[in-house]
């Protein structure tokens, strides 16, 4: 596992940035970039043995970048999954007419096959714990409660029930998987439990069947299946037989789904058994939202529900809302989901209705573990209860985030940065040495370019710095007042070498992959500061690492008055 984590932190070469071309570059642009850098780094251009050896390394990198980007098939693989895709075995079976999406899927398939042996030796345990809490005494206390008891909030909380579910999944073959799962439940002092065994066989990419056995209040036998049908139809069904000392219960459930468009699915479900019902639903799931509409008619319950979720992936957050109207009454739900780490999420939902009252549901999901805390606050719809159920979780979240989560995330990010630096330590030393060699090899070319630009009063790079800047509090950078800086390298020569016809163009990618550059502060935010002369006037600009650069620009002029 440590090797896999190290691979995740390894830095990969960016062939586009190394050749200083855009990601949508044409073959002609790739050829021109290759010829330009070949003239600069070809070993035959250098007489000194040391320079010849240094040039050979850079020339080989240039050839490797050109080889990949000039080959449509390899370029598509590189664009889809990076260098690791080019290093994956099995690409010889992939036809060269594959689309980028198909290439990505093929890579995932090949990577999955490489992990099959590990999966055969592993189980996938999942745990779910539900603790039901009755807190109705907080808002609806008896009048004869004594004063001391009324001051004790904990005395108003009662654990009315608990449920514990555990499952272990083990793949036997590529087609066969067995699962062992059990559940223990207690409600108001009465407990029950069950142990189940399920065996699933993958028939093809379009279907599977499953057989379940269980024991609890009595033996249980179940059959389930899934099948993809023509015309974008999918059928999912199953039957469960429960044997008790008194009777045998049978339940049959079937769902027919149809893909209406790329993001929308229609469903028709029929349930035959003690709780017979028929329902229809429309579900629309996009990158920004999730909407579901369901209508159910049943012997015991009939209802109409509408749910909407707004996704804010950039913030790792989802806002949820829904309403359900039926024979049981009316229920309104609203809440939020927040991603607090790579494998952890927290959910908070307020459920208010008639006659169900007000409840607050809190759930924490961490990797394969789920902890749920449904808290019943009142049996009636009270405004005060709704207010506290909404405000208290928000205030608690702000406090916990500021005092606990943010410090933990900060420490984790620092550890990730240190890990990245440690993993890439040797590689960064090589990159630094390579950048220094490239800068030396550019000297003759830069002198020629600078002389040409000076003759026509064109673009002359006077100073260029790249890295993580630490600015003074009240003073701006200028040539007379040295700027305090940390982990910054001088890239004046490499940038001047990229000037062509009094223009310098850099594309939207990390500048650390440009010839003569390297990353002086792995994991930190970096900037590029450029001071230059154009038509004998001083210009200056500071751009973020991944931002595009195009100079000269009139807005970069410095008032030297």
Coordinates of C-alpha atoms in Angstrom, one line a residue:
X1 CA 0.0 0.0 0.0
X2 CA 2.9 2.4 0.7
X3 CA 4.1 1.9 -2.9
X4 CA 0.7 2.8 -4.2
X5 CA 0.6 5.9 -2.1
X6 CA 4.1 6.9 -3.3
X7 CA 2.9 6.5 -6.9
X8 CA 0.0 8.9 -6.2
X9 CA 2.5 11.6 -5.0
X10 CA 5.0 11.1 -7.9
X11 CA 5.2 14.1 -10.2
X12 CA 4.8 13.4 -13.9
X13 CA 6.4 15.2 -16.9
X14 CA 4.2 17.6 -18.8
X15 CA 5.1 17.1 -22.5
X16 CA 3.1 20.1 -23.6
X17 CA 4.7 22.5 -21.2
X18 CA 8.2 21.2 -21.9
X19 CA 7.7 22.0 -25.6
X20 CA 5.7 25.2 -24.7
X21 CA 2.7 24.4 -26.8
X22 CA -1.0 24.4 -26.0
X23 CA -2.9 21.1 -25.3
X24 CA -4.8 21.5 -28.5
X25 CA -1.6 22.0 -30.6
X26 CA -1.7 21.0 -34.2
X27 CA 0.9 18.6 -35.7
X28 CA 2.6 21.6 -37.3
X29 CA 3.0 23.3 -34.0
X30 CA 4.4 20.1 -32.5
X31 CA 6.9 19.8 -35.3
X32 CA 8.0 23.4 -35.0
X33 CA 8.5 23.1 -31.2
X34 CA 10.5 19.9 -31.7
X35 CA 12.7 21.5 -34.3
X36 CA 13.3 24.6 -32.2
X37 CA 14.3 22.6 -29.1
X38 CA 16.3 20.1 -31.1
X39 CA 18.5 22.9 -32.4
X40 CA 19.1 24.0 -28.9
X41 CA 19.8 20.7 -27.2
X42 CA 21.2 18.5 -30.0
X43 CA 24.5 17.0 -28.7
X44 CA 26.2 17.7 -32.0
X45 CA 25.7 21.5 -31.4
X46 CA 28.1 21.4 -28.4
X47 CA 31.8 20.7 -28.4
X48 CA 32.5 20.6 -24.6
X49 CA 32.1 17.0 -23.4
X50 CA 30.2 18.1 -20.3
X51 CA 27.8 20.2 -22.2
X52 CA 27.4 17.5 -24.8
X53 CA 26.4 15.0 -22.1
X54 CA 23.9 17.5 -20.5
X55 CA 22.5 18.3 -23.9
X56 CA 21.9 14.6 -24.6
X57 CA 19.6 14.3 -21.5
X58 CA 17.5 17.2 -22.6
X59 CA 17.5 16.1 -26.2
X60 CA 16.2 12.6 -25.2
X61 CA 13.4 14.3 -23.2
X62 CA 12.5 16.4 -26.3
X63 CA 12.4 13.2 -28.5
X64 CA 10.2 11.4 -26.0
X65 CA 7.7 14.3 -25.8
X66 CA 7.7 14.5 -29.6
X67 CA 7.3 10.8 -30.0
X68 CA 4.2 10.7 -27.8
X69 CA 2.5 13.9 -29.0
X70 CA 3.1 13.2 -32.7
X71 CA 1.5 9.7 -32.4
X72 CA -2.4 10.2 -32.3
X73 CA -2.9 7.0 -30.4
X74 CA -0.3 7.6 -27.7
X75 CA -1.3 11.2 -27.5
X76 CA -4.9 10.2 -26.8
X77 CA -3.7 7.8 -24.0
X78 CA -1.5 10.5 -22.5
X79 CA -4.3 13.1 -22.6
X80 CA -6.7 10.8 -21.0
X81 CA -4.7 9.2 -18.2
X82 CA -1.2 10.6 -18.3
X83 CA 2.2 8.9 -18.4
X84 CA 1.0 6.0 -16.2
X85 CA -1.4 5.0 -19.1
X86 CA 1.6 4.7 -21.5
X87 CA 3.3 2.5 -18.9
X88 CA 0.3 0.1 -18.5
X89 CA 0.6 -3.3 -20.2
X90 CA -2.0 -4.4 -22.6
X91 CA -2.5 -1.4 -24.8
X92 CA -1.4 -3.5 -27.8
X93 CA -4.9 -5.0 -27.9
X94 CA -6.6 -1.6 -28.1
X95 CA -7.5 -0.4 -31.6
X96 CA -6.2 2.9 -32.6
X97 CA -9.6 4.2 -33.5
X98 CA -10.7 4.4 -29.8
X99 CA -12.1 7.7 -28.5
X100 CA -10.6 9.4 -25.4
X101 CA -13.5 8.2 -23.3
X102 CA -13.1 4.6 -24.5
X103 CA -9.4 4.9 -23.9
X104 CA -10.0 6.0 -20.4
X105 CA -12.4 3.1 -19.8
X106 CA -9.9 0.7 -21.3
X107 CA -7.2 2.0 -19.0
X108 CA -9.5 1.6 -16.0
X109 CA -10.2 -2.0 -17.2
X110 CA -6.5 -2.8 -17.5
X111 CA -5.7 -1.2 -14.2
X112 CA -8.6 -3.2 -12.6
X113 CA -7.2 -6.5 -14.0
X114 CA -3.8 -5.6 -12.5
X115 CA -5.5 -5.3 -9.1
X116 CA -7.6 -8.5 -9.3
X117 CA -5.1 -10.6 -7.5
X118 CA -5.1 -8.1 -4.6
X119 CA -8.9 -8.1 -4.6
X120 CA -9.0 -11.9 -4.4
X121 CA -7.1 -11.7 -1.1
X122 CA -9.1 -8.9 0.5
X123 CA -12.5 -8.5 2.1
X124 CA -14.5 -5.4 2.1
X125 CA -16.1 -4.9 5.5
X126 CA -18.9 -2.4 5.9
X127 CA -20.3 -1.3 9.2
X128 CA -23.5 0.7 10.0
X129 CA -24.5 1.8 13.4
X130 CA -27.8 3.6 14.1
X131 CA -28.6 5.1 17.5
X132 CA -32.2 6.4 17.9
X133 CA -32.4 9.2 20.5
X134 CA -35.6 10.5 22.1
X135 CA -35.2 14.1 23.1
X136 CA -38.8 15.2 23.3
X137 CA -38.5 16.1 27.0
X138 CA -36.3 19.0 26.0
X139 CA -39.2 20.9 24.5
X140 CA -42.2 19.2 26.0
X141 CA -41.6 18.5 29.8
X142 CA -44.2 17.6 32.3
X143 CA -45.2 20.5 34.7
X144 CA -44.5 18.5 37.8
X145 CA -40.8 17.8 37.0
X146 CA -38.6 18.9 39.8
X147 CA -36.3 21.9 39.4
X148 CA -33.0 20.0 39.7
X149 CA -34.1 17.5 37.0
X150 CA -35.1 20.4 34.6
X151 CA -31.5 21.7 34.8
X152 CA -30.0 18.4 33.6
X153 CA -30.1 18.3 29.9
X154 CA -28.7 14.7 29.8
X155 CA -31.7 13.5 31.8
X156 CA -33.9 14.6 28.9
X157 CA -32.1 12.3 26.4
X158 CA -33.2 8.6 26.1
X159 CA -31.7 6.0 23.7
X160 CA -34.8 4.4 22.5
X161 CA -33.2 2.0 20.1
X162 CA -30.0 0.8 18.4
X163 CA -29.1 -1.1 15.3
X164 CA -25.8 -2.6 14.3
X165 CA -25.1 -4.0 10.8
X166 CA -21.9 -5.6 9.6
X167 CA -21.1 -7.2 6.2
X168 CA -18.0 -8.8 4.8
X169 CA -17.6 -9.3 1.1
X170 CA -15.1 -11.7 -0.5
X171 CA -14.6 -12.2 -4.3
X172 CA -14.0 -15.9 -5.1
X173 CA -13.5 -15.5 -8.8
X174 CA -13.9 -12.7 -11.3
X175 CA -17.5 -13.7 -11.6
X176 CA -18.4 -15.0 -8.1
X177 CA -18.7 -13.0 -4.9
X178 CA -20.0 -14.1 -1.5
X179 CA -21.2 -11.7 1.2
X180 CA -21.8 -12.5 4.9
X181 CA -23.8 -9.9 6.8
X182 CA -25.7 -9.7 10.0
X183 CA -27.9 -7.3 12.0
X184 CA -28.7 -6.8 15.6
X185 CA -31.5 -4.4 16.6
X186 CA -33.0 -3.4 19.9
X187 CA -36.1 -1.1 20.3
X188 CA -37.6 -0.2 23.7
X189 CA -35.9 -3.1 25.4
X190 CA -36.9 -5.7 22.8
X191 CA -34.2 -7.1 20.6
X192 CA -33.9 -9.2 17.4
X193 CA -31.2 -10.2 15.0
X194 CA -30.3 -12.1 11.9
X195 CA -27.4 -13.6 10.0
X196 CA -27.4 -13.8 6.2
X197 CA -25.3 -15.3 3.5
X198 CA -25.5 -14.1 -0.1
X199 CA -23.8 -15.5 -3.2
X200 CA -23.7 -13.4 -6.4
X201 CA -22.6 -14.6 -9.9
X202 CA -21.9 -12.2 -12.7
X203 CA -23.4 -13.7 -15.8
X204 CA -22.1 -11.1 -18.2
X205 CA -21.7 -7.3 -18.4
X206 CA -25.5 -7.1 -18.7
X207 CA -26.7 -9.2 -15.8
X208 CA -26.2 -11.1 -12.5
X209 CA -28.1 -13.4 -10.2
X210 CA -27.9 -13.7 -6.4
X211 CA -29.1 -16.2 -3.8
X212 CA -29.6 -15.3 -0.2
X213 CA -29.9 -17.5 2.9
X214 CA -30.7 -16.2 6.4
X215 CA -31.7 -17.1 9.9
X216 CA -33.2 -14.9 12.6
X217 CA -36.8 -15.1 13.7
X218 CA -36.9 -18.0 11.2
X219 CA -35.3 -19.3 8.1
X220 CA -35.1 -16.9 5.1
X221 CA -34.6 -17.7 1.4
X222 CA -34.2 -15.0 -1.3
X223 CA -33.5 -14.8 -5.0
X224 CA -32.5 -11.6 -6.8
X225 CA -31.5 -10.7 -10.4
X226 CA -30.5 -7.9 -12.7
X227 CA -30.6 -7.7 -16.5
X228 CA -30.0 -5.0 -19.1
X229 CA -32.7 -5.2 -21.8
X230 CA -32.8 -3.7 -25.3
X231 CA -34.1 -0.2 -25.9
X232 CA -32.3 1.2 -22.8
X233 CA -34.3 -0.9 -20.4
X234 CA -33.1 -2.5 -17.1
X235 CA -34.9 -5.0 -15.0
X236 CA -34.2 -5.6 -11.3
X237 CA -36.2 -8.0 -9.3
X238 CA -36.3 -10.4 -6.4
X239 CA -38.4 -12.6 -4.1
X240 CA -38.0 -13.3 -0.4
X241 CA -39.5 -16.2 1.5
X242 CA -39.6 -16.0 5.4
X243 CA -40.6 -19.0 7.5
X244 CA -41.9 -18.4 11.0
X245 CA -43.4 -20.8 13.5
X246 CA -46.8 -19.5 12.6
X247 CA -46.8 -18.7 8.9
X248 CA -44.8 -18.3 5.7
X249 CA -44.4 -14.8 4.3
X250 CA -43.7 -14.1 0.7
X251 CA -42.6 -10.9 -0.9
X252 CA -42.0 -10.1 -4.6
X253 CA -40.4 -6.9 -5.8
X254 CA -39.7 -5.9 -9.4
X255 CA -38.4 -2.6 -10.9
X256 CA -38.3 -1.7 -14.6
X257 CA -36.0 1.2 -15.4
X258 CA -35.7 3.1 -18.7
X259 CA -33.1 5.6 -19.7
X260 CA -35.0 8.6 -20.9
X261 CA -32.0 10.7 -21.8
X262 CA -28.3 11.0 -20.7
X263 CA -29.2 12.2 -17.2
X264 CA -32.8 11.0 -16.7
X265 CA -34.2 7.6 -15.7
X266 CA -37.8 6.5 -15.4
X267 CA -38.7 3.7 -13.0
X268 CA -41.8 1.5 -12.4
X269 CA -41.8 -0.6 -9.3
X270 CA -44.3 -3.3 -8.1
X271 CA -44.3 -4.8 -4.7
X272 CA -46.5 -7.9 -4.0
X273 CA -46.7 -9.0 -0.4
X274 CA -47.9 -7.8 3.0
X275 CA -47.2 -4.2 1.9
X276 CA -48.4 -4.4 -1.7
X277 CA -47.8 -1.2 -3.6
X278 CA -47.0 0.2 -7.0
X279 CA -44.9 3.3 -7.7
X280 CA -43.5 5.3 -10.5
X281 CA -40.6 7.6 -10.3
X282 CA -38.5 9.9 -12.5
X283 CA -34.9 10.6 -11.5
X284 CA -32.6 13.2 -13.0
X285 CA -29.0 13.3 -12.0
X286 CA -26.6 15.9 -13.4
X287 CA -23.2 17.3 -12.3
X288 CA -25.0 20.2 -10.6
X289 CA -28.2 18.7 -9.3
X290 CA -30.2 15.7 -8.4
X291 CA -34.0 15.6 -8.7
X292 CA -36.5 12.8 -8.0
X293 CA -40.3 12.6 -8.3
X294 CA -42.2 9.6 -7.0
X295 CA -45.8 8.6 -6.9
X296 CA -46.9 5.5 -4.9
X297 CA -50.2 3.7 -4.4
X298 CA -50.3 1.0 -1.7
X299 CA -52.6 -0.8 0.6
X300 CA -51.0 0.7 3.7
X301 CA -49.3 3.8 2.4
X302 CA -49.8 6.1 -0.6
X303 CA -47.8 9.2 -1.1
X304 CA -46.4 11.8 -3.5
X305 CA -42.8 13.0 -3.0
X306 CA -40.4 15.5 -4.6
X307 CA -36.7 15.8 -3.6
X308 CA -34.0 18.1 -4.9
X309 CA -30.3 18.2 -4.2
X310 CA -28.0 21.0 -5.3
X311 CA -24.4 19.9 -5.8
X312 CA -21.5 22.3 -5.1
X313 CA -18.6 20.0 -5.9
X314 CA -16.0 22.8 -5.7
X315 CA -16.9 23.2 -2.0
X316 CA -17.5 19.5 -1.4
X317 CA -21.1 20.3 -0.3
X318 CA -24.7 19.3 -1.2
X319 CA -27.9 21.0 -0.1
X320 CA -31.0 18.9 0.1
X321 CA -34.7 19.5 0.3
X322 CA -37.9 17.5 -0.1
X323 CA -41.5 17.2 0.6
X324 CA -43.8 14.1 1.0
X325 CA -47.6 14.2 1.1
X326 CA -49.6 11.0 1.7
X327 CA -52.1 9.1 3.7
X328 CA -49.8 9.3 6.7
X329 CA -49.7 13.2 6.6
X330 CA -47.2 15.8 5.4
X331 CA -43.4 15.7 5.9
X332 CA -40.8 18.4 4.9
X333 CA -37.1 17.6 4.9
X334 CA -34.1 19.9 4.4
X335 CA -30.4 19.5 5.2
X336 CA -26.9 19.5 3.9
X337 CA -24.0 17.1 3.2
X338 CA -20.4 18.2 3.7
X339 CA -17.2 16.5 2.7
X340 CA -14.8 17.0 5.6
X341 CA -11.9 14.8 4.3
X342 CA -11.0 12.5 1.4
X343 CA -13.0 9.6 2.9
X344 CA -15.3 11.3 5.3
X345 CA -18.7 13.0 5.0
X346 CA -21.2 14.4 7.5
X347 CA -24.9 14.8 6.9
X348 CA -27.5 16.8 8.8
X349 CA -31.2 16.7 8.0
X350 CA -34.2 18.3 9.7
X351 CA -37.5 16.4 9.2
X352 CA -40.7 18.2 10.2
X353 CA -44.2 17.0 9.6
X354 CA -47.7 16.2 10.8
X355 CA -48.2 14.0 12.7
X356 CA -44.6 12.8 12.9
X357 CA -43.3 16.0 14.7
X358 CA -39.8 17.2 14.4
X359 CA -36.6 15.1 14.1
X360 CA -33.0 15.9 13.5
X361 CA -31.0 13.2 11.7
X362 CA -27.2 13.3 11.9
X363 CA -25.0 10.9 10.0
X364 CA -21.2 10.5 9.7
X365 CA -19.8 8.4 6.9
X366 CA -16.1 7.5 7.0
X367 CA -14.8 5.1 4.3
X368 CA -16.9 1.9 4.9
X369 CA -18.3 2.9 8.2
X370 CA -21.6 4.8 8.7
X371 CA -22.9 6.2 12.0
X372 CA -26.5 7.5 12.2
X373 CA -28.2 9.4 15.0
X374 CA -31.9 10.1 14.4
X375 CA -33.0 12.4 17.2
X376 CA -36.7 12.8 17.9
X377 CA -37.1 16.4 19.2
X378 CA -40.9 16.6 19.5
X379 CA -44.0 14.7 18.7
X380 CA -45.7 17.8 17.5
X381 CA -44.8 20.5 15.0
X382 CA -43.5 23.3 17.2
X383 CA -41.8 26.4 15.8
X384 CA -39.2 26.5 18.6
X385 CA -38.2 22.9 17.9
X386 CA -37.8 23.6 14.2
X387 CA -35.7 26.7 15.0
X388 CA -33.3 24.9 17.4
X389 CA -33.1 21.9 15.0
X390 CA -31.9 24.2 12.3
X391 CA -29.7 26.7 14.2
X392 CA -27.9 24.4 16.7
X393 CA -26.3 22.1 14.1
X394 CA -25.1 25.2 12.1
X395 CA -23.5 26.8 15.2
X396 CA -22.1 23.5 16.3
X397 CA -20.6 22.9 12.8
X398 CA -19.0 26.3 12.7
X399 CA -17.4 25.8 16.1
X400 CA -16.2 22.2 15.4
X401 CA -14.9 23.2 12.0
X402 CA -12.9 26.1 13.3
X403 CA -11.6 24.4 16.5
X404 CA -11.2 20.8 15.3
X405 CA -11.6 20.1 11.6
X406 CA -9.6 23.0 10.2
X407 CA -6.5 22.3 12.4
X408 CA -6.7 18.6 11.4
X409 CA -7.0 19.4 7.7
X410 CA -4.1 21.8 7.9
X411 CA -1.9 19.2 9.6
X412 CA -3.0 16.6 7.1
X413 CA -2.1 18.9 4.2
X414 CA 1.2 19.7 5.7
X415 CA 1.9 15.9 6.0
X416 CA 0.8 15.5 2.4
X417 CA 3.2 18.2 1.3
X418 CA 6.1 16.7 3.3
X419 CA 5.2 13.2 1.8
X420 CA 5.2 14.7 -1.7
X421 CA 8.6 16.4 -1.1
X422 CA 10.1 13.2 0.3
X423 CA 8.8 11.0 -2.5
X424 CA 10.0 13.4 -5.2
X425 CA 13.3 14.5 -3.4
X426 CA 15.6 12.5 -5.7
X427 CA 13.5 13.4 -8.8
X428 CA 13.5 17.1 -7.9
X429 CA 17.3 17.1 -7.5
X430 CA 17.5 15.6 -11.0
X431 CA 15.1 18.2 -12.3
X432 CA 17.2 21.0 -10.7
X433 CA 20.4 19.7 -12.2
X434 CA 18.6 19.4 -15.6
X435 CA 17.3 22.9 -15.4
X436 CA 20.8 24.3 -14.6
X437 CA 22.2 22.4 -17.5
X438 CA 19.5 23.7 -19.8
X439 CA 20.2 27.3 -18.7
X440 CA 23.9 26.8 -19.5
X441 CA 23.1 25.4 -23.0
X442 CA 20.8 28.4 -23.7
X443 CA 23.5 31.0 -23.1
X444 CA 24.6 31.3 -26.7
X445 CA 21.0 31.3 -28.1
X446 CA 19.9 33.9 -25.5
X447 CA 22.8 36.2 -26.4
X448 CA 21.7 36.1 -30.0
X449 CA 18.0 36.6 -29.2
X450 CA 18.8 39.5 -26.9
X451 CA 21.0 41.2 -29.5
X452 CA 18.2 41.0 -32.1
X453 CA 15.6 42.3 -29.6
X454 CA 17.9 45.2 -28.5
X455 CA 18.5 46.2 -32.1
X456 CA 14.8 46.7 -32.8
X457 CA 13.9 47.8 -29.2
X458 CA 11.9 44.7 -28.8
X459 CA 11.2 42.4 -25.8
X460 CA 14.1 42.0 -23.3
X461 CA 13.6 40.1 -20.1
X462 CA 15.6 42.0 -17.4
X463 CA 14.6 39.8 -14.5
X464 CA 12.3 36.8 -13.9
X465 CA 11.7 34.9 -10.7
X466 CA 9.7 31.8 -10.1
X467 CA 8.5 30.2 -6.9
X468 CA 6.7 31.0 -3.6
X469 CA 7.0 34.7 -2.8
X470 CA 6.8 36.3 0.7
X471 CA 6.1 40.0 0.2
X472 CA 6.8 42.8 2.7
X473 CA 3.8 44.1 4.6
X474 CA 3.9 47.6 3.3
X475 CA 6.5 47.8 0.6
X476 CA 6.2 46.6 -3.0
X477 CA 9.0 44.9 -4.9
X478 CA 11.4 47.1 -6.8
X479 CA 15.0 46.8 -8.0
X480 CA 16.3 49.1 -5.2
X481 CA 14.5 47.4 -2.4
X482 CA 15.2 43.7 -2.4
X483 CA 12.1 41.5 -1.9
X484 CA 12.0 39.1 0.9
X485 CA 11.5 35.7 -0.7
X486 CA 11.5 32.0 0.1
X487 CA 12.1 29.2 -2.3
X488 CA 12.5 31.3 -5.5
X489 CA 14.7 30.6 -8.6
X490 CA 15.9 32.9 -11.3
X491 CA 14.5 32.0 -14.7
X492 CA 15.6 35.1 -16.7
X493 CA 17.6 33.2 -19.3
X494 CA 15.0 30.4 -19.9
X495 CA 12.2 33.0 -20.5
X496 CA 14.4 35.1 -22.8
X497 CA 15.1 32.0 -24.8
X498 CA 11.4 31.5 -25.4
X499 CA 11.0 35.1 -26.9
X500 CA 10.1 35.0 -30.5
X501 CA 9.4 38.1 -32.7
X502 CA 9.2 40.3 -29.6
X503 CA 6.6 38.1 -28.0
X504 CA 6.5 35.7 -25.1
X505 CA 3.6 33.2 -24.9
X506 CA 3.2 30.7 -22.1
X507 CA 0.2 28.4 -21.7
X508 CA -2.2 27.5 -18.8
X509 CA 0.0 24.9 -17.1
X510 CA 2.5 24.7 -14.3
X511 CA 5.6 26.6 -15.4
X512 CA 7.8 24.1 -13.5
X513 CA 8.0 21.9 -16.6
X514 CA 9.4 24.6 -18.9
X515 CA 13.0 24.1 -20.1
X516 CA 15.3 25.7 -17.5
X517 CA 12.6 25.6 -14.8
X518 CA 12.0 23.2 -11.9
X519 CA 9.7 23.2 -8.8
X520 CA 11.5 25.0 -6.0
X521 CA 8.7 24.4 -3.5
X522 CA 6.7 21.2 -4.1
X523 CA 3.1 21.4 -2.9
X524 CA 3.2 25.2 -2.4
X525 CA 1.4 27.9 -4.5
X526 CA 3.8 29.5 -6.9
X527 CA 4.0 32.6 -9.0
X528 CA 6.0 34.0 -11.8
X529 CA 7.4 37.5 -11.7
X530 CA 8.6 39.1 -14.9
X531 CA 10.3 42.4 -15.4
X532 CA 11.0 43.3 -19.0
X533 CA 11.8 46.2 -21.4
X534 CA 9.7 46.8 -24.5
X535 CA 10.4 49.9 -26.7
X536 CA 12.8 51.0 -24.0
X537 CA 10.0 51.2 -21.4
X538 CA 10.0 49.2 -18.1
X539 CA 7.2 46.6 -17.7
X540 CA 6.4 44.3 -14.8
X541 CA 3.8 41.5 -14.1
X542 CA 3.1 38.8 -11.6
X543 CA 1.1 35.7 -12.7
X544 CA -0.1 32.6 -10.9
X545 CA 1.7 29.3 -11.8
X546 CA -1.1 27.8 -13.9
X547 CA -2.2 31.1 -15.5
X548 CA -1.4 31.8 -19.2
X549 CA 1.2 34.5 -20.0
X550 CA 1.3 36.8 -23.1
X551 CA 3.6 39.8 -23.1
X552 CA 4.2 42.6 -23.9
X553 CA 0.9 44.2 -22.6
X554 CA 0.3 48.0 -22.1
X555 CA -1.1 47.2 -18.6
X556 CA 2.3 46.0 -17.5
X557 CA 3.9 49.4 -17.9
X558 CA 5.6 50.8 -14.8
X559 CA 5.4 54.5 -14.0
X560 CA 9.1 55.5 -13.6
X561 CA 8.3 59.2 -13.0

